CSV table of C-alpha atoms and ligand atoms in Angstrom, one decimal:
chain,number,residue,atom,x,y,z
A,1350,MET,CA,-12.9,15.1,12.8
A,1351,ALA,CA,-9.6,13.5,13.7
A,1352,ARG,CA,-7.3,15.4,15.8
A,1353,ALA,CA,-3.5,15.9,15.5
A,1354,GLN,CA,-1.7,13.6,17.9
A,1355,VAL,CA,0.7,15.4,20.1
A,1356,HIS,CA,3.9,13.3,20.4
A,1357,ALA,CA,7.1,13.9,22.1
A,1358,ILE,CA,9.8,14.0,19.4
A,1359,PRO,CA,13.3,12.8,20.2
A,1360,GLU,CA,15.8,15.6,20.1
A,1361,LEU,CA,18.7,15.5,17.7
A,1362,ASP,CA,21.8,17.6,17.8
A,1363,ALA,CA,23.1,19.1,14.6
A,1364,GLN,CA,25.8,16.6,14.0
A,1365,SER,CA,23.6,13.5,14.6
A,1366,ALA,CA,20.9,15.0,12.4
A,1367,ALA,CA,23.4,15.4,9.6
A,1368,GLN,CA,24.7,11.9,10.1
A,1369,ALA,CA,21.2,10.5,10.0
A,1370,ALA,CA,20.5,12.4,6.8
A,1371,ALA,CA,23.7,11.0,5.2
A,1372,ARG,CA,22.8,7.5,6.4
A,1373,ALA,CA,19.4,7.8,4.7
A,1374,GLY,CA,21.2,8.6,1.4
A,1375,LEU,CA,20.9,12.4,1.3
A,1376,VAL,CA,23.8,14.5,0.1
A,1377,VAL,CA,24.6,16.9,2.9
A,1378,ARG,CA,25.6,20.3,1.5
A,1379,ARG,CA,26.0,21.9,4.9
A,1380,GLU,CA,25.9,20.5,8.4
A,1381,GLU,CA,25.0,23.6,10.5
A,1382,PRO,CA,22.5,24.8,9.5
A,1383,LEU,CA,21.6,21.4,8.0
A,1384,ASN,CA,21.1,21.5,4.3
A,1385,ALA,CA,20.8,18.3,2.4
A,1386,GLU,CA,19.4,17.0,-0.9
A,1387,VAL,CA,18.2,13.7,-2.3
A,1388,GLN,CA,19.5,11.7,-5.2
A,1389,PRO,CA,16.8,12.0,-8.0
A,1390,ALA,CA,16.6,8.1,-8.2
A,1391,ALA,CA,15.0,8.1,-4.8
A,1392,LEU,CA,12.1,10.3,-6.0
A,1393,ASP,CA,10.8,7.4,-8.1
A,1394,GLY,CA,7.2,7.4,-6.7
A,1395,GLU,CA,4.3,9.6,-5.9
A,1396,LEU,CA,5.5,10.4,-2.4
A,1397,THR,CA,9.1,10.9,-1.2
A,1398,PRO,CA,10.1,8.2,1.3
A,1399,PRO,CA,10.6,9.2,5.0
A,1400,GLY,CA,14.2,10.4,5.5
A,1401,GLN,CA,14.6,11.2,1.8
A,1402,PHE,CA,12.9,14.6,1.9
A,1403,PHE,CA,15.4,17.4,1.3
A,1404,LEU,CA,16.2,19.7,4.1
A,1405,ARG,CA,16.7,23.5,3.7
A,1406,ASN,CA,17.4,25.5,6.9
A,1407,HIS,CA,18.8,29.0,7.3
A,1408,PHE,CA,19.3,28.7,11.1
A,1409,PRO,CA,19.7,25.9,13.6
A,1410,ILE,CA,16.5,23.8,13.9
A,1411,PRO,CA,14.4,24.9,16.8
A,1412,GLU,CA,12.8,22.2,19.0
A,1413,LEU,CA,9.4,23.3,20.1
A,1414,ARG,CA,7.3,21.6,22.7
A,1415,ALA,CA,3.8,21.0,21.5
A,1416,ALA,CA,2.4,21.6,25.0
A,1417,ASP,CA,3.8,25.2,25.1
A,1418,TRP,CA,3.4,26.0,21.5
A,1419,ARG,CA,0.8,28.7,20.5
A,1420,LEU,CA,-0.1,30.1,17.1
A,1421,ARG,CA,-0.8,33.8,17.4
A,1422,VAL,CA,-2.9,35.5,14.7
A,1423,GLY,CA,-2.8,39.3,15.0
A,1424,GLY,CA,-2.4,42.6,13.3
A,1425,LEU,CA,-5.3,43.9,11.1
A,1426,VAL,CA,-7.8,41.3,12.3
A,1427,GLY,CA,-11.2,41.7,14.0
A,1428,GLU,CA,-10.4,39.0,16.6
A,1429,PRO,CA,-6.8,38.2,17.4
A,1430,LEU,CA,-6.3,34.4,18.1
A,1431,GLU,CA,-4.0,32.4,20.2
A,1432,LEU,CA,-4.4,28.7,19.4
A,1433,SER,CA,-2.9,25.7,21.0
A,1434,LEU,CA,-2.1,22.7,18.8
A,1435,ASP,CA,-5.3,20.9,19.9
A,1436,GLU,CA,-7.4,24.1,19.2
A,1437,LEU,CA,-5.8,24.5,15.8
A,1438,ALA,CA,-6.3,20.8,14.9
A,1439,GLY,CA,-9.9,21.2,16.1
A,1440,LEU,CA,-10.5,23.6,13.3
A,1441,GLY,CA,-10.3,20.9,10.7
A,1442,ARG,CA,-8.3,18.4,8.8
A,1443,VAL,CA,-7.7,18.7,5.1
A,1444,CYS,CA,-5.3,16.4,3.3
A,1445,SER,CA,-3.3,17.2,0.2
A,1446,VAL,CA,-0.3,16.0,-1.7
A,1447,ALA,CA,2.1,18.8,-2.5
A,1448,THR,CA,5.5,19.1,-4.0
A,1449,LEU,CA,8.0,21.4,-2.2
A,1450,GLU,CA,10.9,22.6,-4.2
A,1451,CYS,CA,13.7,25.0,-3.1
A,1452,ALA,CA,14.0,28.0,-5.3
A,1453,GLY,CA,17.7,27.3,-5.5
A,1454,ASN,CA,17.3,23.8,-6.8
A,1455,GLY,CA,19.5,23.4,-9.9
A,1456,ARG,CA,21.7,26.4,-8.9
A,1457,ILE,CA,24.9,24.3,-9.5
A,1458,ARG,CA,24.1,24.4,-13.3
A,1459,PHE,CA,24.2,28.1,-13.6
A,1460,GLY,CA,27.4,29.5,-15.2
A,1461,PRO,CA,29.0,31.7,-14.1
A,1462,ALA,CA,28.4,30.3,-10.6
A,1463,ALA,CA,25.5,32.0,-8.8
A,1464,HIS,CA,25.5,32.9,-5.1
A,1465,GLY,CA,24.1,30.4,-2.6
A,1466,GLU,CA,23.8,26.7,-1.5
A,1467,ARG,CA,25.2,24.4,-4.2
A,1468,TRP,CA,22.1,22.4,-5.0
A,1469,ALA,CA,22.1,19.9,-7.9
A,1470,GLU,CA,18.5,18.7,-8.7
A,1471,GLY,CA,17.5,17.1,-5.4
A,1472,ALA,CA,16.2,20.0,-3.4
A,1473,VAL,CA,12.6,18.8,-4.0
A,1474,GLY,CA,10.2,16.3,-2.6
A,1475,SER,CA,6.5,15.4,-2.5
A,1476,ALA,CA,4.6,14.6,0.6
A,1477,TRP,CA,1.1,14.1,1.8
A,1478,TRP,CA,0.2,16.9,4.2
A,1479,ALA,CA,-2.7,17.2,6.7
A,1480,GLY,CA,-3.7,20.3,8.4
A,1481,VAL,CA,-6.1,23.2,8.6
A,1482,PRO,CA,-6.7,25.4,5.6
A,1483,LEU,CA,-5.1,28.8,6.2
A,1484,GLU,CA,-8.1,30.5,4.8
A,1485,ARG,CA,-10.3,29.1,7.6
A,1486,VAL,CA,-8.0,30.5,10.3
A,1487,LEU,CA,-7.8,33.9,8.6
A,1488,ARG,CA,-11.6,34.1,8.2
A,1489,ARG,CA,-12.1,33.2,11.8
A,1490,ALA,CA,-9.8,36.0,12.9
A,1491,GLY,CA,-11.5,38.3,10.3
A,1492,ILE,CA,-9.3,40.3,8.1
A,1493,LEU,CA,-10.0,44.0,8.4
A,1494,PRO,CA,-10.2,46.6,5.6
A,1495,GLY,CA,-6.8,48.1,4.7
A,1496,ALA,CA,-5.0,44.7,5.1
A,1497,CYS,CA,-2.4,44.1,2.4
A,1498,GLU,CA,-0.2,41.2,3.3
A,1499,VAL,CA,0.0,38.3,5.7
A,1500,VAL,CA,3.4,37.7,7.4
A,1501,PHE,CA,4.3,34.3,8.7
A,1502,ARG,CA,7.0,34.0,11.4
A,1503,GLY,CA,9.0,30.9,12.2
A,1504,ALA,CA,10.6,30.2,15.6
A,1505,ASP,CA,14.1,30.0,14.2
A,1506,ALA,CA,16.4,33.0,14.2
A,1507,GLY,CA,20.0,33.9,13.6
A,1508,GLN,CA,22.5,36.4,12.4
A,1509,VAL,CA,22.5,37.4,8.7
A,1510,GLU,CA,24.9,39.6,6.7
A,1511,ASP,CA,24.2,43.4,6.8
A,1512,ARG,CA,21.8,43.2,9.8
A,1513,GLY,CA,22.9,44.0,13.3
A,1514,GLU,CA,20.2,42.1,15.2
A,1515,PRO,CA,19.4,38.5,14.7
A,1516,VAL,CA,16.4,38.0,12.4
A,1517,ARG,CA,13.6,35.4,12.5
A,1518,PHE,CA,12.7,33.4,9.4
A,1519,GLU,CA,9.7,35.4,8.1
A,1520,ARG,CA,7.9,35.5,4.8
A,1521,SER,CA,4.7,37.1,3.5
A,1522,LEU,CA,1.9,36.4,1.1
A,1523,THR,CA,-0.5,39.0,-0.3
A,1524,VAL,CA,-4.0,38.7,1.4
A,1525,ALA,CA,-5.3,37.3,-2.0
A,1526,ASP,CA,-2.6,34.7,-2.2
A,1527,ALA,CA,-3.0,33.8,1.5
A,1528,LEU,CA,-6.8,33.1,0.9
A,1529,ARG,CA,-6.6,31.6,-2.6
A,1530,SER,CA,-3.4,29.5,-2.8
A,1531,GLY,CA,-4.8,26.5,-1.0
A,1532,ALA,CA,-2.3,26.9,1.7
A,1533,LEU,CA,-2.4,24.6,4.7
A,1534,LEU,CA,-1.3,25.0,8.3
A,1535,ALA,CA,0.1,21.4,8.2
A,1536,TYR,CA,0.6,19.4,11.4
A,1537,GLU,CA,1.1,16.0,9.7
A,1538,MET,CA,3.5,14.8,7.0
A,1539,ASN,CA,2.9,11.4,5.4
A,1540,GLY,CA,0.5,10.3,8.1
A,1541,ALA,CA,2.7,11.1,11.1
A,1542,PRO,CA,3.2,14.3,13.1
A,1543,LEU,CA,5.5,16.7,11.3
A,1544,PRO,CA,9.1,15.7,11.9
A,1545,VAL,CA,11.1,18.3,13.9
A,1546,ARG,CA,13.3,19.1,10.9
A,1547,HIS,CA,10.3,19.8,8.7
A,1548,GLY,CA,8.7,22.3,11.0
A,1549,TYR,CA,7.2,20.6,14.1
A,1550,PRO,CA,4.6,21.2,15.3
A,1551,VAL,CA,3.1,23.3,12.5
A,1552,ARG,CA,4.3,24.6,9.2
A,1553,LEU,CA,2.7,26.5,6.3
A,1554,VAL,CA,2.5,24.6,3.0
A,1555,VAL,CA,1.8,26.7,0.0
A,1556,PRO,CA,1.2,24.4,-3.0
A,1557,GLY,CA,2.8,25.3,-6.2
A,1558,TRP,CA,5.1,28.0,-4.7
A,1559,TYR,CA,8.8,27.6,-4.3
A,1560,ALA,CA,9.2,26.2,-0.8
A,1561,VAL,CA,10.6,29.3,0.8
A,1562,ALA,CA,7.0,30.4,1.2
A,1563,SER,CA,6.2,27.3,3.3
A,1564,VAL,CA,7.4,28.6,6.7
A,1565,LYS,CA,8.4,25.9,9.2
A,1566,TRP,CA,8.0,26.1,13.0
A,1567,LEU,CA,5.3,28.6,12.5
A,1568,THR,CA,4.5,30.7,15.6
A,1569,ASP,CA,2.9,34.0,14.4
A,1570,ILE,CA,0.6,35.2,11.6
A,1571,ASP,CA,0.5,38.9,11.3
A,1572,VAL,CA,-1.9,40.8,9.0
A,1573,THR,CA,-0.3,44.0,7.9
A,1574,GLY,CA,-1.3,47.2,6.1
A,1575,GLU,CA,1.9,47.5,4.0
A,1576,PRO,CA,4.1,45.2,2.0
A,1577,PHE,CA,6.6,43.2,4.1
A,1578,THR,CA,10.3,44.0,3.5
A,1579,GLY,CA,12.0,41.3,5.6
A,1580,TYR,CA,15.4,39.9,4.8
A,1581,PHE,CA,14.0,36.7,3.2
A,1582,GLN,CA,11.4,38.6,1.3
A,1583,ASP,CA,13.3,41.5,-0.1
A,1584,GLU,CA,17.0,40.7,-0.1
A,1585,HIS,CA,16.9,37.0,-0.8
A,1586,TYR,CA,14.4,35.1,-2.9
A,1587,VAL,CA,14.3,37.8,-5.5
A,1588,TYR,CA,15.4,37.2,-9.1
A,1589,GLU,CA,18.0,39.7,-10.0
A,1590,TRP,CA,18.5,39.7,-13.8
A,1591,PRO,CA,21.2,41.9,-15.3
A,1592,ARG,CA,19.3,43.2,-18.3
A,1593,GLY,CA,20.5,46.1,-20.5
A,1594,GLY,CA,22.9,47.4,-17.9
A,1595,ALA,CA,20.3,47.5,-15.1
A,1596,LEU,CA,19.2,44.9,-12.5
A,1597,ALA,CA,15.6,43.8,-13.0
A,1598,ARG,CA,14.1,42.4,-9.8
A,1599,GLU,CA,11.2,40.1,-9.4
A,1600,PRO,CA,10.1,38.2,-6.3
A,1601,VAL,CA,10.4,34.4,-6.4
A,1602,ARG,CA,6.9,32.9,-6.4
A,1603,LEU,CA,5.6,29.9,-8.3
A,1604,GLN,CA,7.7,26.8,-9.1
A,1605,ARG,CA,8.8,26.7,-12.7
A,1606,VAL,CA,8.0,23.7,-14.9
A,1607,ARG,CA,10.5,20.9,-14.4
A,1608,SER,CA,11.0,17.2,-14.9
A,1609,LEU,CA,13.5,14.7,-13.4
A,1610,VAL,CA,14.6,11.3,-14.6
A,1611,THR,CA,14.3,9.0,-11.6
A,1612,GLU,CA,14.9,5.6,-13.4
A,1613,PRO,CA,17.6,4.8,-14.4
A,1614,GLY,CA,19.4,6.6,-11.7
A,1615,GLY,CA,22.5,8.7,-12.8
A,1616,GLY,CA,25.5,6.5,-13.3
A,1617,SER,CA,23.7,3.2,-13.3
A,1618,TRP,CA,24.2,0.2,-15.7
A,1619,ARG,CA,21.3,-1.3,-17.7
A,1620,PRO,CA,21.1,-4.0,-20.4
A,1621,ALA,CA,21.0,-2.6,-24.0
A,1622,GLY,CA,17.8,-3.1,-26.0
A,1623,ASP,CA,14.5,-2.0,-24.3
A,1624,LEU,CA,15.2,0.7,-21.8
A,1625,ALA,CA,12.5,1.7,-19.4
A,1626,VAL,CA,12.7,5.4,-18.4
A,1627,ARG,CA,10.6,7.0,-15.7
A,1628,GLY,CA,10.4,10.2,-13.9
A,1629,VAL,CA,8.4,13.0,-12.3
A,1630,ALA,CA,7.3,16.4,-13.6
A,1631,TRP,CA,5.7,19.4,-11.9
A,1632,SER,CA,4.9,23.1,-12.4
A,1633,GLY,CA,3.5,25.7,-10.1
A,1634,SER,CA,1.6,27.7,-12.7
A,1635,ALA,CA,-0.4,25.0,-14.5
A,1636,PRO,CA,-0.8,21.2,-14.8
A,1637,VAL,CA,2.0,19.4,-16.7
A,1638,SER,CA,0.8,18.7,-20.2
A,1639,ARG,CA,3.7,16.9,-21.8
A,1640,VAL,CA,7.0,15.3,-21.1
A,1641,GLU,CA,9.7,14.3,-23.6
A,1642,VAL,CA,12.7,12.1,-23.4
A,1643,ALA,CA,15.8,11.8,-25.5
A,1644,ILE,CA,18.5,9.1,-25.4
A,1645,GLY,CA,22.0,10.4,-26.3
A,1646,ASP,CA,21.6,12.8,-29.3
A,1647,GLY,CA,18.5,11.0,-30.5
A,1648,GLN,CA,15.1,12.5,-31.2
A,1649,TRP,CA,12.8,13.7,-28.4
A,1650,ARG,CA,9.9,11.3,-27.8
A,1651,GLU,CA,6.8,11.9,-25.9
A,1652,ALA,CA,6.5,10.0,-22.6
A,1653,GLU,CA,3.2,8.7,-21.2
A,1654,LEU,CA,1.8,10.7,-18.2
A,1655,ALA,CA,0.3,8.9,-15.2
A,1656,THR,CA,-3.5,9.2,-15.6
A,1657,ARG,CA,-4.4,10.6,-12.2
A,1658,PRO,CA,-1.9,13.2,-10.9
A,1659,PRO,CA,-2.2,13.9,-7.2
A,1660,ASP,CA,-3.8,17.3,-6.5
A,1661,HIS,CA,-0.7,19.5,-6.0
A,1662,GLY,CA,2.0,16.9,-6.4
A,1663,TRP,CA,4.2,16.0,-9.3
A,1664,ARG,CA,3.0,13.8,-12.1
A,1665,ARG,CA,4.8,10.6,-12.9
A,1666,TRP,CA,5.7,9.7,-16.5
A,1667,ALA,CA,7.2,6.7,-18.3
A,1668,LEU,CA,8.6,5.7,-21.6
A,1669,THR,CA,10.2,2.5,-22.9
A,1670,VAL,CA,12.7,3.3,-25.6
A,1671,THR,CA,13.6,0.3,-27.9
A,1672,ASP,CA,16.8,-0.7,-29.5
A,1673,VAL,CA,19.1,1.3,-27.3
A,1674,PRO,CA,22.7,0.2,-28.3
A,1675,PRO,CA,25.4,-0.7,-25.8
A,1676,GLY,CA,27.7,2.1,-24.6
A,1677,LEU,CA,27.9,5.1,-22.4
A,1678,THR,CA,25.0,7.5,-23.1
A,1679,ARG,CA,22.8,10.1,-21.5
A,1680,ILE,CA,19.1,10.4,-20.9
A,1681,ARG,CA,17.4,13.8,-20.9
A,1682,SER,CA,13.9,14.8,-20.0
A,1683,ARG,CA,12.0,18.1,-20.5
A,1684,ALA,CA,8.4,19.1,-19.5
A,1685,TYR,CA,5.7,21.5,-20.7
A,1686,ASP,CA,2.8,22.9,-18.8
A,1687,ARG,CA,-0.7,24.1,-19.9
A,1688,ALA,CA,0.2,27.7,-19.3
A,1689,GLY,CA,2.7,27.4,-22.2
A,1690,HIS,CA,5.9,27.2,-20.2
A,1691,ASP,CA,8.5,24.6,-21.1
A,1692,GLN,CA,12.1,23.6,-20.3
A,1693,LEU,CA,13.4,24.0,-23.8
A,1694,THR,CA,15.4,27.1,-23.2
A,1695,ALA,CA,18.0,27.5,-20.4
A,1696,PRO,CA,16.7,29.5,-17.5
A,1697,GLU,CA,17.9,33.0,-17.5
A,1698,TRP,CA,21.0,33.6,-15.3
A,1699,ASN,CA,20.2,35.5,-12.1
A,1700,ARG,CA,22.6,36.6,-9.4
A,1701,ARG,CA,21.4,34.2,-6.7
A,1702,GLY,CA,20.6,31.3,-9.0
A,1703,TYR,CA,16.9,30.9,-8.5
A,1704,GLY,CA,14.4,29.0,-10.7
A,1705,GLY,CA,17.1,26.8,-12.3
A,1706,ASN,CA,14.8,24.5,-14.1
A,1707,PHE,CA,17.4,23.1,-16.5
A,1708,VAL,CA,16.6,20.1,-18.7
A,1709,HIS,CA,17.5,17.1,-16.6
A,1710,GLU,CA,20.4,14.9,-17.9
A,1711,VAL,CA,21.6,11.6,-16.4
A,1712,PRO,CA,24.6,9.5,-17.6
A,1713,VAL,CA,23.9,5.7,-17.9
A,1714,ARG,CA,25.9,2.8,-19.3
A,1715,LEU,CA,24.2,0.2,-21.5
A,1716,TYR,CA,25.8,-3.3,-21.7
B,2271,MTE,N1,11.2,28.7,9.7
B,2271,MTE,C1,11.8,28.3,8.5
B,2271,MTE,N2,11.0,28.0,7.5
B,2271,MTE,C2,11.5,27.7,6.3
B,2271,MTE,C3,12.9,27.7,6.1
B,2271,MTE,C4,13.7,28.1,7.2
B,2271,MTE,O1,15.0,28.2,7.1
B,2271,MTE,N3,13.1,28.4,8.4
B,2271,MTE,N4,13.5,27.5,4.8
B,2271,MTE,C5,12.5,27.6,3.7
B,2271,MTE,C6,13.1,27.1,2.5
B,2271,MTE,S1,14.1,28.1,1.6
B,2271,MTE,C7,12.7,25.9,2.0
B,2271,MTE,S2,13.3,25.4,0.5
B,2271,MTE,C8,11.8,25.0,2.7
B,2271,MTE,C9,12.5,23.6,2.9
B,2271,MTE,O2,11.6,22.8,3.6
B,2271,MTE,P1,12.1,21.3,4.1
B,2271,MTE,O3,13.4,21.6,4.9
B,2271,MTE,O4,11.0,20.8,5.0
B,2271,MTE,O5,12.4,20.5,2.9
B,2271,MTE,O6,11.4,25.5,4.0
B,2271,MTE,C10,11.2,26.9,4.0
B,2271,MTE,N5,10.7,27.3,5.3
B,2272,MO,MO1,14.6,27.2,-0.4
């Protein structure tokens, strides 16, 4: 079994990290903590190119040294563990493509404006991850009866509103989700050690879930006997729908079905006539079953889906539309999944603007 290579990673201060992101073509929404999204046209492939993967941070990026790093697994377990990176990597190496999407992706489209980072459609990316199945590590520690949730703690921390003490970035999964979601303790991204900004040396990757579940710079795994009520579990990343005068609450979990047009890119010029349209589509609850495309106010037509979708990654789709006349127009795409979800209706407004899987629309000029 191959082992994770332990590399020294060059350090980057916040400003140069933001500049590097902007140079790579990302749209920087905030410099410190660094939050940046990609232009959908750059997502025109199975994997997101290096440097083009969106960045979502709540706190300054911690720089951990692999040599000192340990993963502690404790709480309601038979045998608490403390693993070095080599010991963790020695437990196995599973590879998987997974799409990560921020729950706030699309927030900018909600009206009235929802609270939070102003993401358009680019807080999403697909990467090839390698790491140890979370289930294997939990089984080795041995989950004791009475366990209810598994809490994952990142090394990053900071001040948040309404809390006196600084808080760490922490999230939980139920024991069942932790064992069955196919989650990885990933130490490689696209064939290289995890970059610092994406969680070096180890992050959790929970396929199909909104990416808030995929805790970066992981240091502790705690098995608990009661539901976790941390700041990023209970106050944020909860849908809050005003319904019938009350606020209905539901935790953010699986990615909603969504498609993006990646070719032509928004604002581009293309010859009139035959127009090749391509994109990607994904859903956390079931495989994508259908994607439709419309030019201007024309009818919706079914696109062709790529035959072999990567395990947990998005599915590519394509359609050539004929006889497109010259002029300024728009291209729209919408997806359906096998669980019966679709993008036909606008996502329901919620206070913090999560799950904004609006139909994607790009302006183009035909000449
Ligand atoms: N430790 C830690 N993990 C984290 C976060 C964070 O701020 N700190 N942000 C989460 C959120 S909200 C998202 S969308 C993803 C973003 O992952 P990326 O920056 O690698 O794209 O990381 C998640 N994991
Ligand atoms: Mo996010």
